[in-house]
Amino acid sequence: MSGKAILEYEGNRYELPVIQGSENELAIDIKNLRSQSGMITLDPGYKNTGSCESAITFLDGELGILRYRGYAIEDLAEKSSFLEVVYLLIWGELPTQSQLEKFHKDIVQESIVDEDMKKILDGFPKSAHPMGVLSSLTSALIAFNPRFVNVSSDEEMYEAIVRIVAKFPVLVAWTLRKRKGLPLDYGDDTLGYVENIHKMMFKKPSGEYKKNDIIIDALDKLLILHADHEQNCSTSTVRIVGSSHAGLFASLSAGISALWGPLHGGANQAVLEMLEAIQADGGDTKKYMAKAKDKNDPFRLMGFGHRVYKNFDPRAKIIKKAADDVLADLGIDDPILAIAKGLEQEALQDEYFVSRNLYPNVDFYSGIIYRALGIPTEMFTVMFALGRLPGWIAQWREMRLNQEPIGRPRQVYVGETLRSFTPIENR
Ligand code: CMC
């Protein structure tokens, strides 16, 4: 505790403890406010509400800082692999070589998905949105792994985590292959985690899988950059669903649905669709800048702005460079990119965007890289989910280990007061 805040209302004085985090953020602890005063706090969208104490990810939106377990995102993106980051986020420390090898070996052993799951996938039309399919398949996994509906020991927790880290990429790959009309595939135990994901997604039935280092490095970086982002919409969903003691897979399935929305993970798909629409409309970026600023027009510049980053998104900086490298290395000359660059330049100099601190976010550039890597637009948010999986797992585990109470916000009721019932014939 770091002192007290005083709240005064109608002559009454309430003392509220102030909590200090390890990076010196201060929070007023209102746990006992209602029992003391009869009042609650109101904060739609939780813009100003801490829902938990967490030791996983630190971010400072004003300074543009993002760290996983104390490690700078810039260092992790440059020097580590996605699987190391998965381990780090979930268990709190970077793995030793032997810990990483054991983790990978355990994942490889659990990487088979029951063949009957294919029947469930078969029931979806090819046109189904991959996020809906992925959320359903993740939920369906529960039926095939009933022991992990809930976990009651450290061993079960480890097994449940390894299973989902192993099987989720298979579901992702199947979702894509179904959409493309390709036969479903399993991985190759001899490949690295990310390489295997790429192979499962793209290997042609008639040819050998050939690794492309540029693509694998870019994917690895993208997955690392998306791996956690503290209490965002989908993570809060995972924690709140898990707080009712719903199991890990059910909580993750809910998180996938939350991520789907265009204001959250769905923004990367929305960015590309927006760029394509601008191109189809003649490529006039100024027209769309004006639409974004017009309060009578619902159009927003997708990929710009962020709930917490009010300076710049540190992930966007790394990913912008990765996007430039990938496009140069793969020799891609894409007119959509010229539109993206034009919008970026205009927004960075525009008073409306500058005064509201609206900078390009991670999704602005990730969509561009995914497109360059040949990933279909509707799969972009699925790629985000693949990256975010370890963050969701780490947050779910922390919530359970901390024995957090069930999430159950209150409300301020503003509806009708008691009315007498009118029989239907008299209405
Ligand atoms: N285009 C035009 N105006 C915008 C935009 C935008 N993309 N974003 C915010 N504004 C304006 C908004 O109209 C408001 O203006 P005013 O103060 O005049 O009313 C002001 O900026 C503040 O916006 P807000 O909606 O109060 O900000 P928020 O923190 O509630 O919303 C956001 C954050 C990300 C939902 C929003 O910026 C947005 O809709 N961006 C586009 C969607 C997007 O790219 N989302 C991905 C976020 S990053 C990935 C992730 O972590 O999920």
Short mmCIF file of C-alpha atoms and ligand atoms in Angstrom, two decimals:
data_model
loop_
_atom_site.label_atom_id
_atom_site.label_comp_id
_atom_site.label_asym_id
_atom_site.label_seq_id
_atom_site.Cartn_x
_atom_site.Cartn_y
_atom_site.Cartn_z
CA MET A 1 0.00 0.00 0.00
CA SER A 2 1.20 3.51 -0.71
CA GLY A 3 -1.04 5.91 1.20
CA LYS A 4 -4.71 6.78 1.17
CA ALA A 5 -7.10 8.68 -1.06
CA ILE A 6 -9.94 10.59 0.59
CA LEU A 7 -13.41 10.68 -0.92
CA GLU A 8 -15.94 13.11 0.46
CA TYR A 9 -19.64 12.93 -0.29
CA GLU A 10 -22.48 14.70 1.48
CA GLY A 11 -20.41 15.40 4.57
CA ASN A 12 -19.09 11.85 4.85
CA ARG A 13 -15.42 11.06 4.42
CA TYR A 14 -14.14 7.74 3.13
CA GLU A 15 -10.52 6.62 3.22
CA LEU A 16 -9.47 4.42 0.32
CA PRO A 17 -6.10 2.63 0.18
CA VAL A 18 -3.79 3.53 -2.73
CA ILE A 19 -1.89 0.63 -4.29
CA GLN A 20 1.42 1.11 -6.10
CA GLY A 21 2.59 -1.21 -8.88
CA SER A 22 6.22 -2.17 -9.54
CA GLU A 23 6.44 0.48 -12.27
CA ASN A 24 4.93 3.06 -9.89
CA GLU A 25 1.40 3.18 -11.30
CA LEU A 26 -1.02 4.21 -8.60
CA ALA A 27 -4.50 2.79 -8.12
CA ILE A 28 -7.24 3.61 -5.66
CA ASP A 29 -8.47 0.39 -4.13
CA ILE A 30 -12.26 0.65 -4.07
CA LYS A 31 -12.96 -2.96 -3.03
CA ASN A 32 -14.73 -1.78 0.13
CA LEU A 33 -16.26 1.43 -1.23
CA ARG A 34 -19.79 0.04 -1.57
CA SER A 35 -19.83 -1.53 1.89
CA GLN A 36 -18.47 1.73 3.35
CA SER A 37 -20.58 4.23 1.42
CA GLY A 38 -23.31 2.43 -0.55
CA MET A 39 -21.81 3.86 -3.76
CA ILE A 40 -20.21 2.14 -6.73
CA THR A 41 -17.96 3.60 -9.42
CA LEU A 42 -19.09 3.98 -13.04
CA ASP A 43 -16.63 3.50 -15.89
CA PRO A 44 -18.13 2.23 -19.19
CA GLY A 45 -15.48 0.55 -21.32
CA TYR A 46 -13.30 0.29 -18.18
CA LYS A 47 -11.16 3.16 -19.49
CA ASN A 48 -10.06 3.94 -15.96
CA THR A 49 -10.51 0.67 -14.15
CA GLY A 50 -7.88 -1.88 -13.17
CA SER A 51 -9.48 -5.32 -13.12
CA CYS A 52 -6.57 -7.18 -11.54
CA GLU A 53 -2.99 -7.03 -10.37
CA SER A 54 -0.84 -8.75 -12.99
CA ALA A 55 2.86 -9.60 -13.28
CA ILE A 56 2.82 -10.53 -16.97
CA THR A 57 2.91 -7.50 -19.26
CA PHE A 58 3.79 -3.89 -18.61
CA LEU A 59 2.84 -1.18 -20.99
CA ASP A 60 3.05 2.56 -20.78
CA GLY A 61 0.83 4.13 -23.40
CA GLU A 62 2.29 7.62 -22.99
CA LEU A 63 5.92 6.53 -23.30
CA GLY A 64 5.24 3.78 -25.85
CA ILE A 65 6.72 1.00 -23.69
CA LEU A 66 5.76 -2.68 -23.93
CA ARG A 67 7.48 -5.40 -21.89
CA TYR A 68 6.69 -9.07 -21.34
CA ARG A 69 7.74 -10.24 -17.87
CA GLY A 70 10.15 -7.28 -17.71
CA TYR A 71 11.79 -7.85 -21.12
CA ALA A 72 11.52 -5.07 -23.71
CA ILE A 73 9.44 -6.04 -26.75
CA GLU A 74 12.25 -4.70 -28.97
CA ASP A 75 14.73 -7.20 -27.43
CA LEU A 76 12.33 -10.10 -27.61
CA ALA A 77 11.41 -9.39 -31.25
CA GLU A 78 15.07 -9.09 -32.20
CA LYS A 79 16.70 -11.82 -30.12
CA SER A 80 14.22 -14.51 -29.11
CA SER A 81 11.89 -16.95 -30.82
CA PHE A 82 8.10 -17.16 -30.52
CA LEU A 83 8.31 -20.44 -28.60
CA GLU A 84 10.67 -18.86 -26.04
CA VAL A 85 8.16 -16.02 -25.64
CA VAL A 86 5.32 -18.53 -25.18
CA TYR A 87 7.33 -20.13 -22.36
CA LEU A 88 8.30 -16.76 -20.88
CA LEU A 89 4.76 -15.39 -20.79
CA ILE A 90 3.23 -18.51 -19.27
CA TRP A 91 5.91 -19.46 -16.74
CA GLY A 92 7.52 -16.10 -16.07
CA GLU A 93 11.14 -16.83 -17.05
CA LEU A 94 12.99 -17.30 -20.32
CA PRO A 95 13.63 -21.03 -20.79
CA THR A 96 17.07 -22.62 -20.70
CA GLN A 97 17.98 -24.60 -23.81
CA SER A 98 16.94 -27.88 -22.17
CA GLN A 99 13.67 -26.42 -20.84
CA LEU A 100 12.85 -25.15 -24.32
CA GLU A 101 13.67 -28.51 -25.90
CA LYS A 102 11.49 -30.37 -23.40
CA PHE A 103 8.64 -27.91 -23.96
CA HIS A 104 8.89 -28.37 -27.71
CA LYS A 105 9.09 -32.16 -27.36
CA ASP A 106 5.95 -32.19 -25.20
CA ILE A 107 4.16 -30.00 -27.75
CA VAL A 108 5.16 -32.28 -30.62
CA GLN A 109 3.77 -35.27 -28.72
CA GLU A 110 0.40 -33.59 -28.28
CA SER A 111 0.07 -32.19 -31.77
CA ILE A 112 -2.49 -34.68 -33.07
CA VAL A 113 -6.08 -33.52 -33.23
CA ASP A 114 -8.74 -36.24 -33.09
CA GLU A 115 -9.83 -37.20 -36.63
CA ASP A 116 -13.46 -36.75 -35.55
CA MET A 117 -12.81 -33.03 -35.23
CA LYS A 118 -12.63 -33.03 -39.03
CA LYS A 119 -16.33 -33.94 -39.14
CA ILE A 120 -17.13 -30.80 -37.18
CA LEU A 121 -15.04 -28.74 -39.58
CA ASP A 122 -16.83 -30.43 -42.49
CA GLY A 123 -20.15 -29.07 -41.25
CA PHE A 124 -19.10 -25.47 -41.91
CA PRO A 125 -19.64 -23.91 -45.32
CA LYS A 126 -16.41 -22.93 -47.07
CA SER A 127 -17.52 -19.32 -46.85
CA ALA A 128 -17.67 -19.37 -43.02
CA HIS A 129 -15.51 -16.70 -41.42
CA PRO A 130 -12.33 -18.40 -40.10
CA MET A 131 -12.65 -16.70 -36.69
CA GLY A 132 -16.07 -18.25 -36.13
CA VAL A 133 -14.73 -21.63 -37.24
CA LEU A 134 -11.66 -21.33 -34.99
CA SER A 135 -13.70 -20.34 -31.96
CA SER A 136 -16.06 -23.28 -32.52
CA LEU A 137 -13.24 -25.77 -33.06
CA THR A 138 -11.47 -24.58 -29.91
CA SER A 139 -14.68 -25.10 -27.98
CA ALA A 140 -15.18 -28.51 -29.61
CA LEU A 141 -11.71 -29.57 -28.42
CA ILE A 142 -13.15 -29.70 -24.90
CA ALA A 143 -15.29 -32.70 -25.85
CA PHE A 144 -12.20 -34.55 -27.07
CA ASN A 145 -10.12 -33.62 -24.00
CA PRO A 146 -12.67 -33.87 -21.16
CA ARG A 147 -9.98 -34.20 -18.49
CA PHE A 148 -9.11 -30.55 -19.13
CA VAL A 149 -12.59 -29.12 -18.77
CA ASN A 150 -11.11 -27.98 -15.53
CA VAL A 151 -7.71 -28.38 -13.91
CA SER A 152 -7.03 -29.11 -10.29
CA SER A 153 -3.25 -29.60 -10.10
CA ASP A 154 -0.04 -28.11 -11.53
CA GLU A 155 0.44 -31.22 -13.68
CA GLU A 156 -3.02 -30.89 -15.19
CA MET A 157 -2.42 -27.20 -15.77
CA TYR A 158 0.83 -28.03 -17.61
CA GLU A 159 -0.84 -30.76 -19.67
CA ALA A 160 -3.80 -28.56 -20.59
CA ILE A 161 -1.46 -25.76 -21.68
CA VAL A 162 0.79 -28.04 -23.73
CA ARG A 163 -2.24 -29.58 -25.43
CA ILE A 164 -3.69 -26.30 -26.56
CA VAL A 165 -0.32 -24.85 -27.61
CA ALA A 166 0.17 -28.04 -29.66
CA LYS A 167 -3.31 -28.37 -31.18
CA PHE A 168 -4.23 -24.73 -31.80
CA PRO A 169 -1.92 -24.34 -34.83
CA VAL A 170 -3.46 -27.49 -36.33
CA LEU A 171 -6.92 -25.92 -35.99
CA VAL A 172 -5.63 -22.69 -37.52
CA ALA A 173 -4.12 -24.57 -40.46
CA TRP A 174 -7.25 -26.67 -40.98
CA THR A 175 -9.39 -23.55 -40.96
CA LEU A 176 -7.31 -22.11 -43.80
CA ARG A 177 -7.09 -25.36 -45.77
CA LYS A 178 -10.83 -25.92 -45.57
CA ARG A 179 -11.39 -22.43 -46.93
CA LYS A 180 -8.96 -23.04 -49.76
CA GLY A 181 -10.36 -26.49 -50.52
CA LEU A 182 -7.06 -28.21 -49.66
CA PRO A 183 -6.76 -31.59 -47.90
CA LEU A 184 -6.20 -31.27 -44.17
CA ASP A 185 -2.67 -31.84 -43.05
CA TYR A 186 -0.76 -32.66 -39.89
CA GLY A 187 2.56 -31.15 -38.98
CA ASP A 188 6.08 -32.46 -39.27
CA ASP A 189 7.71 -33.35 -35.94
CA THR A 190 11.15 -32.43 -37.26
CA LEU A 191 10.28 -28.76 -37.87
CA GLY A 192 10.42 -25.82 -35.47
CA TYR A 193 7.13 -24.58 -33.98
CA VAL A 194 6.59 -21.62 -36.33
CA GLU A 195 8.01 -23.38 -39.37
CA ASN A 196 5.62 -26.24 -38.73
CA ILE A 197 2.68 -23.83 -38.54
CA HIS A 198 3.68 -22.42 -41.92
CA LYS A 199 4.06 -25.88 -43.37
CA MET A 200 0.66 -27.01 -42.09
CA MET A 201 -0.98 -23.94 -43.59
CA PHE A 202 0.67 -23.82 -46.98
CA LYS A 203 2.16 -27.16 -48.02
CA LYS A 204 0.74 -28.14 -51.40
CA PRO A 205 -0.61 -31.69 -51.54
CA SER A 206 1.52 -32.32 -54.63
CA GLY A 207 4.82 -30.80 -53.51
CA GLU A 208 7.49 -30.76 -50.82
CA TYR A 209 7.43 -28.05 -48.17
CA LYS A 210 10.32 -25.63 -48.68
CA LYS A 211 11.29 -23.36 -45.81
CA ASN A 212 11.74 -19.66 -46.61
CA ASP A 213 13.78 -17.99 -43.84
CA ILE A 214 12.47 -14.50 -44.59
CA ILE A 215 8.88 -15.66 -44.22
CA ILE A 216 9.56 -17.68 -41.06
CA ASP A 217 11.46 -14.80 -39.43
CA ALA A 218 8.67 -12.35 -40.27
CA LEU A 219 6.02 -14.73 -38.91
CA ASP A 220 8.04 -15.33 -35.76
CA LYS A 221 8.30 -11.58 -35.17
CA LEU A 222 4.62 -10.98 -35.84
CA LEU A 223 3.61 -13.70 -33.41
CA ILE A 224 5.94 -12.30 -30.73
CA LEU A 225 4.57 -8.78 -31.16
CA HIS A 226 1.00 -10.02 -30.75
CA ALA A 227 1.71 -12.41 -27.86
CA ASP A 228 0.27 -10.32 -25.03
CA HIS A 229 -1.09 -6.87 -24.39
CA GLU A 230 -2.32 -6.91 -20.80
CA GLN A 231 -6.03 -6.39 -20.10
CA ASN A 232 -7.37 -5.76 -23.63
CA CYS A 233 -10.88 -6.82 -24.67
CA SER A 234 -10.15 -10.46 -25.54
CA THR A 235 -7.80 -11.02 -22.58
CA SER A 236 -10.31 -9.53 -20.17
CA THR A 237 -12.87 -11.86 -21.75
CA VAL A 238 -10.63 -14.88 -21.20
CA ARG A 239 -10.05 -13.88 -17.58
CA ILE A 240 -13.69 -13.13 -16.85
CA VAL A 241 -14.95 -16.35 -18.46
CA GLY A 242 -12.26 -18.30 -16.60
CA SER A 243 -13.21 -16.59 -13.35
CA SER A 244 -16.44 -18.62 -13.30
CA HIS A 245 -14.08 -21.65 -13.34
CA ALA A 246 -14.94 -22.42 -16.94
CA GLY A 247 -11.97 -24.37 -18.27
CA LEU A 248 -9.04 -23.07 -20.29
CA PHE A 249 -10.33 -24.13 -23.73
CA ALA A 250 -13.80 -22.62 -23.13
CA SER A 251 -12.22 -19.36 -21.95
CA LEU A 252 -9.96 -19.26 -25.01
CA SER A 253 -12.88 -19.87 -27.33
CA ALA A 254 -14.62 -16.82 -25.82
CA GLY A 255 -11.41 -14.81 -26.22
CA ILE A 256 -11.29 -15.67 -29.92
CA SER A 257 -14.83 -14.32 -30.36
CA ALA A 258 -13.88 -11.10 -28.57
CA LEU A 259 -10.79 -10.71 -30.76
CA TRP A 260 -12.88 -11.07 -33.93
CA GLY A 261 -14.42 -7.58 -33.68
CA PRO A 262 -13.10 -4.87 -36.03
CA LEU A 263 -12.29 -2.54 -33.14
CA HIS A 264 -9.93 -5.18 -31.72
CA GLY A 265 -8.16 -8.00 -33.60
CA GLY A 266 -10.46 -7.70 -36.61
CA ALA A 267 -8.81 -4.36 -37.37
CA ASN A 268 -6.02 -6.00 -39.42
CA GLN A 269 -8.60 -7.44 -41.82
CA ALA A 270 -10.50 -4.15 -41.78
CA VAL A 271 -7.29 -2.26 -42.70
CA LEU A 272 -6.76 -4.32 -45.83
CA GLU A 273 -10.42 -4.14 -46.81
CA MET A 274 -10.28 -0.37 -46.35
CA LEU A 275 -7.14 -0.09 -48.50
CA GLU A 276 -8.77 -2.25 -51.19
CA ALA A 277 -11.92 -0.12 -51.09
CA ILE A 278 -9.86 3.07 -51.46
CA GLN A 279 -8.02 1.51 -54.40
CA ALA A 280 -11.29 0.44 -56.06
CA ASP A 281 -12.57 3.99 -55.58
CA GLY A 282 -9.65 5.49 -57.50
CA GLY A 283 -7.00 5.65 -54.76
CA ASP A 284 -7.94 9.10 -53.46
CA THR A 285 -6.53 8.99 -49.89
CA LYS A 286 -7.50 12.63 -49.23
CA LYS A 287 -11.17 11.78 -49.71
CA TYR A 288 -10.93 9.06 -47.06
CA MET A 289 -8.97 11.28 -44.68
CA ALA A 290 -11.84 13.75 -44.92
CA LYS A 291 -14.41 10.99 -44.29
CA ALA A 292 -12.48 9.85 -41.20
CA LYS A 293 -12.58 13.37 -39.78
CA ASP A 294 -16.25 13.99 -40.58
CA LYS A 295 -18.27 13.44 -37.40
CA ASN A 296 -21.40 12.75 -39.48
CA ASP A 297 -19.64 9.90 -41.28
CA PRO A 298 -19.20 6.62 -39.37
CA PHE A 299 -16.01 5.85 -41.34
CA ARG A 300 -12.86 5.54 -39.24
CA LEU A 301 -9.34 5.13 -40.51
CA MET A 302 -8.77 1.50 -39.58
CA GLY A 303 -5.34 0.77 -38.13
CA PHE A 304 -5.12 4.21 -36.52
CA GLY A 305 -5.55 5.06 -32.87
CA HIS A 306 -5.30 2.94 -29.77
CA ARG A 307 -7.06 2.79 -26.44
CA VAL A 308 -3.83 2.92 -24.43
CA TYR A 309 -1.04 4.09 -26.75
CA LYS A 310 -1.44 7.83 -26.95
CA ASN A 311 2.04 8.49 -28.31
CA PHE A 312 2.99 5.64 -30.61
CA ASP A 313 2.52 1.89 -30.62
CA PRO A 314 6.01 0.39 -30.04
CA ARG A 315 4.92 -2.74 -31.92
CA ALA A 316 4.05 -0.62 -34.94
CA LYS A 317 7.63 0.70 -35.08
CA ILE A 318 9.12 -2.82 -35.15
CA ILE A 319 6.55 -4.14 -37.55
CA LYS A 320 6.88 -1.21 -39.94
CA LYS A 321 10.54 -2.06 -40.35
CA ALA A 322 9.72 -5.76 -40.72
CA ALA A 323 7.12 -4.87 -43.38
CA ASP A 324 9.70 -2.83 -45.32
CA ASP A 325 12.26 -5.69 -45.07
CA VAL A 326 9.82 -8.41 -46.09
CA LEU A 327 8.53 -6.46 -49.08
CA ALA A 328 12.06 -5.66 -50.23
CA ASP A 329 13.32 -9.24 -49.67
CA LEU A 330 10.38 -10.83 -51.43
CA GLY A 331 10.54 -8.19 -54.19
CA ILE A 332 6.89 -7.24 -53.79
CA ASP A 333 5.55 -4.14 -55.49
CA ASP A 334 1.95 -3.78 -54.39
CA PRO A 335 -0.25 -0.75 -55.25
CA ILE A 336 -2.15 -1.27 -51.98
CA LEU A 337 1.08 -0.42 -50.18
CA ALA A 338 1.39 2.90 -51.94
CA ILE A 339 -2.09 3.76 -50.64
CA ALA A 340 -1.08 2.65 -47.13
CA LYS A 341 2.04 4.80 -47.22
CA GLY A 342 0.05 7.77 -48.52
CA LEU A 343 -2.49 7.50 -45.70
CA GLU A 344 0.26 7.10 -43.12
CA GLN A 345 2.08 10.24 -44.32
CA GLU A 346 -1.07 12.34 -44.46
CA ALA A 347 -2.33 11.22 -41.04
CA LEU A 348 1.03 11.88 -39.37
CA GLN A 349 0.84 15.52 -40.50
CA ASP A 350 -2.88 16.10 -40.08
CA GLU A 351 -4.05 18.30 -37.20
CA TYR A 352 -7.09 16.09 -36.46
CA PHE A 353 -4.96 12.95 -36.10
CA VAL A 354 -2.00 14.63 -34.38
CA SER A 355 -4.14 16.46 -31.80
CA ARG A 356 -5.95 13.22 -30.90
CA ASN A 357 -2.72 11.19 -30.82
CA LEU A 358 -3.96 8.87 -33.55
CA TYR A 359 -0.93 6.99 -34.85
CA PRO A 360 -0.75 3.86 -36.98
CA ASN A 361 -1.12 0.84 -34.71
CA VAL A 362 0.25 -2.69 -35.03
CA ASP A 363 -2.65 -3.77 -37.21
CA PHE A 364 -1.95 -1.16 -39.83
CA TYR A 365 1.32 -2.87 -40.75
CA SER A 366 0.59 -6.48 -39.82
CA GLY A 367 -2.09 -6.73 -42.52
CA ILE A 368 0.44 -5.53 -45.09
CA ILE A 369 2.95 -8.21 -44.10
CA TYR A 370 0.34 -10.97 -44.00
CA ARG A 371 -0.73 -9.99 -47.48
CA ALA A 372 2.88 -10.10 -48.67
CA LEU A 373 3.25 -13.56 -47.11
CA GLY A 374 0.26 -14.82 -49.12
CA ILE A 375 -2.11 -15.14 -46.17
CA PRO A 376 -5.73 -14.48 -47.23
CA THR A 377 -7.30 -11.35 -45.74
CA GLU A 378 -9.99 -13.23 -43.77
CA MET A 379 -7.20 -15.19 -42.02
CA PHE A 380 -5.45 -12.10 -40.64
CA THR A 381 -7.34 -12.09 -37.36
CA VAL A 382 -6.72 -15.82 -37.02
CA MET A 383 -2.99 -15.04 -37.22
CA PHE A 384 -3.49 -12.50 -34.44
CA ALA A 385 -5.22 -15.21 -32.36
CA LEU A 386 -2.32 -17.58 -32.98
CA GLY A 387 0.07 -14.96 -31.62
CA ARG A 388 -2.18 -13.97 -28.70
CA LEU A 389 -2.72 -17.56 -27.53
CA PRO A 390 0.20 -17.59 -25.03
CA GLY A 391 -0.90 -14.25 -23.57
CA TRP A 392 -4.43 -15.52 -23.02
CA ILE A 393 -3.08 -18.71 -21.44
CA ALA A 394 -0.68 -16.81 -19.16
CA GLN A 395 -3.44 -14.45 -18.05
CA TRP A 396 -5.91 -17.27 -17.47
CA ARG A 397 -3.30 -19.18 -15.42
CA GLU A 398 -2.44 -16.10 -13.37
CA MET A 399 -6.12 -15.46 -12.67
CA ARG A 400 -6.59 -19.03 -11.46
CA LEU A 401 -3.37 -19.12 -9.39
CA ASN A 402 -4.32 -15.80 -7.76
CA GLN A 403 -7.73 -17.30 -6.96
CA GLU A 404 -9.43 -14.23 -8.29
CA PRO A 405 -13.15 -13.94 -7.50
CA ILE A 406 -15.73 -14.37 -10.23
CA GLY A 407 -15.89 -11.28 -12.46
CA ARG A 408 -19.23 -9.61 -11.88
CA PRO A 409 -19.43 -5.86 -12.45
CA ARG A 410 -22.31 -3.82 -11.09
CA GLN A 411 -24.42 -1.25 -12.93
CA VAL A 412 -26.30 1.97 -12.41
CA TYR A 413 -29.90 1.11 -13.26
CA VAL A 414 -31.60 3.84 -15.31
CA GLY A 415 -34.75 1.98 -16.46
CA GLU A 416 -38.38 2.19 -15.37
CA THR A 417 -39.18 2.07 -11.69
CA LEU A 418 -41.88 -0.34 -10.45
CA ARG A 419 -44.95 -0.36 -12.72
CA SER A 420 -48.22 -2.24 -12.40
CA PHE A 421 -48.72 -5.06 -14.90
CA THR A 422 -51.21 -4.44 -17.74
CA PRO A 423 -52.94 -7.55 -19.16
CA ILE A 424 -52.31 -8.01 -22.92
CA GLU A 425 -55.91 -7.16 -23.90
CA ASN A 426 -55.59 -3.74 -22.24
CA ARG A 427 -52.28 -2.66 -23.85
N1 CMC B 1 -10.23 7.37 -37.30
C1 CMC B 1 -10.79 8.58 -37.09
N2 CMC B 1 -11.01 9.11 -35.86
C2 CMC B 1 -10.66 8.37 -34.80
C3 CMC B 1 -10.06 7.10 -34.94
C4 CMC B 1 -9.85 6.61 -36.26
N3 CMC B 1 -9.28 5.41 -36.43
N4 CMC B 1 -9.81 6.58 -33.71
C5 CMC B 1 -10.24 7.49 -32.82
N5 CMC B 1 -10.75 8.58 -33.48
C6 CMC B 1 -11.23 9.83 -32.87
C7 CMC B 1 -12.61 9.63 -32.24
O1 CMC B 1 -13.64 9.92 -33.15
C8 CMC B 1 -12.55 10.61 -31.09
O2 CMC B 1 -12.71 11.91 -31.61
P1 CMC B 1 -13.44 13.05 -30.73
O3 CMC B 1 -12.55 13.23 -29.52
O4 CMC B 1 -13.49 14.24 -31.62
O5 CMC B 1 -14.79 12.50 -30.38
C9 CMC B 1 -11.10 10.52 -30.61
O6 CMC B 1 -10.34 10.14 -31.78
C10 CMC B 1 -10.89 9.50 -29.50
O7 CMC B 1 -11.39 8.26 -29.93
P2 CMC B 1 -12.05 7.15 -28.99
O8 CMC B 1 -12.98 6.31 -29.81
O9 CMC B 1 -12.61 7.81 -27.77
O10 CMC B 1 -10.80 6.30 -28.56
P3 CMC B 1 -10.88 4.89 -27.90
O11 CMC B 1 -9.69 4.78 -27.01
O12 CMC B 1 -12.22 4.63 -27.30
O13 CMC B 1 -10.77 3.89 -29.16
C11 CMC B 1 -9.88 2.54 -30.89
C12 CMC B 1 -9.61 3.28 -29.57
C13 CMC B 1 -8.69 1.66 -31.22
C14 CMC B 1 -11.13 1.63 -30.73
C15 CMC B 1 -10.13 3.59 -31.99
O14 CMC B 1 -8.98 4.41 -32.15
C16 CMC B 1 -10.49 2.95 -33.34
O15 CMC B 1 -11.66 2.66 -33.59
N6 CMC B 1 -9.46 2.71 -34.24
C17 CMC B 1 -9.71 2.03 -35.49
C18 CMC B 1 -9.77 0.53 -35.24
C19 CMC B 1 -8.40 -0.07 -34.96
O16 CMC B 1 -7.43 0.17 -35.67
N7 CMC B 1 -8.35 -0.94 -33.92
C20 CMC B 1 -7.14 -1.69 -33.58
C21 CMC B 1 -6.55 -1.33 -32.26
S1 CMC B 1 -4.91 -2.02 -32.06
C22 CMC B 1 -5.15 -3.71 -31.96
C23 CMC B 1 -5.67 -4.16 -30.66
O17 CMC B 1 -4.97 -4.01 -29.64
O18 CMC B 1 -6.79 -4.70 -30.65
#
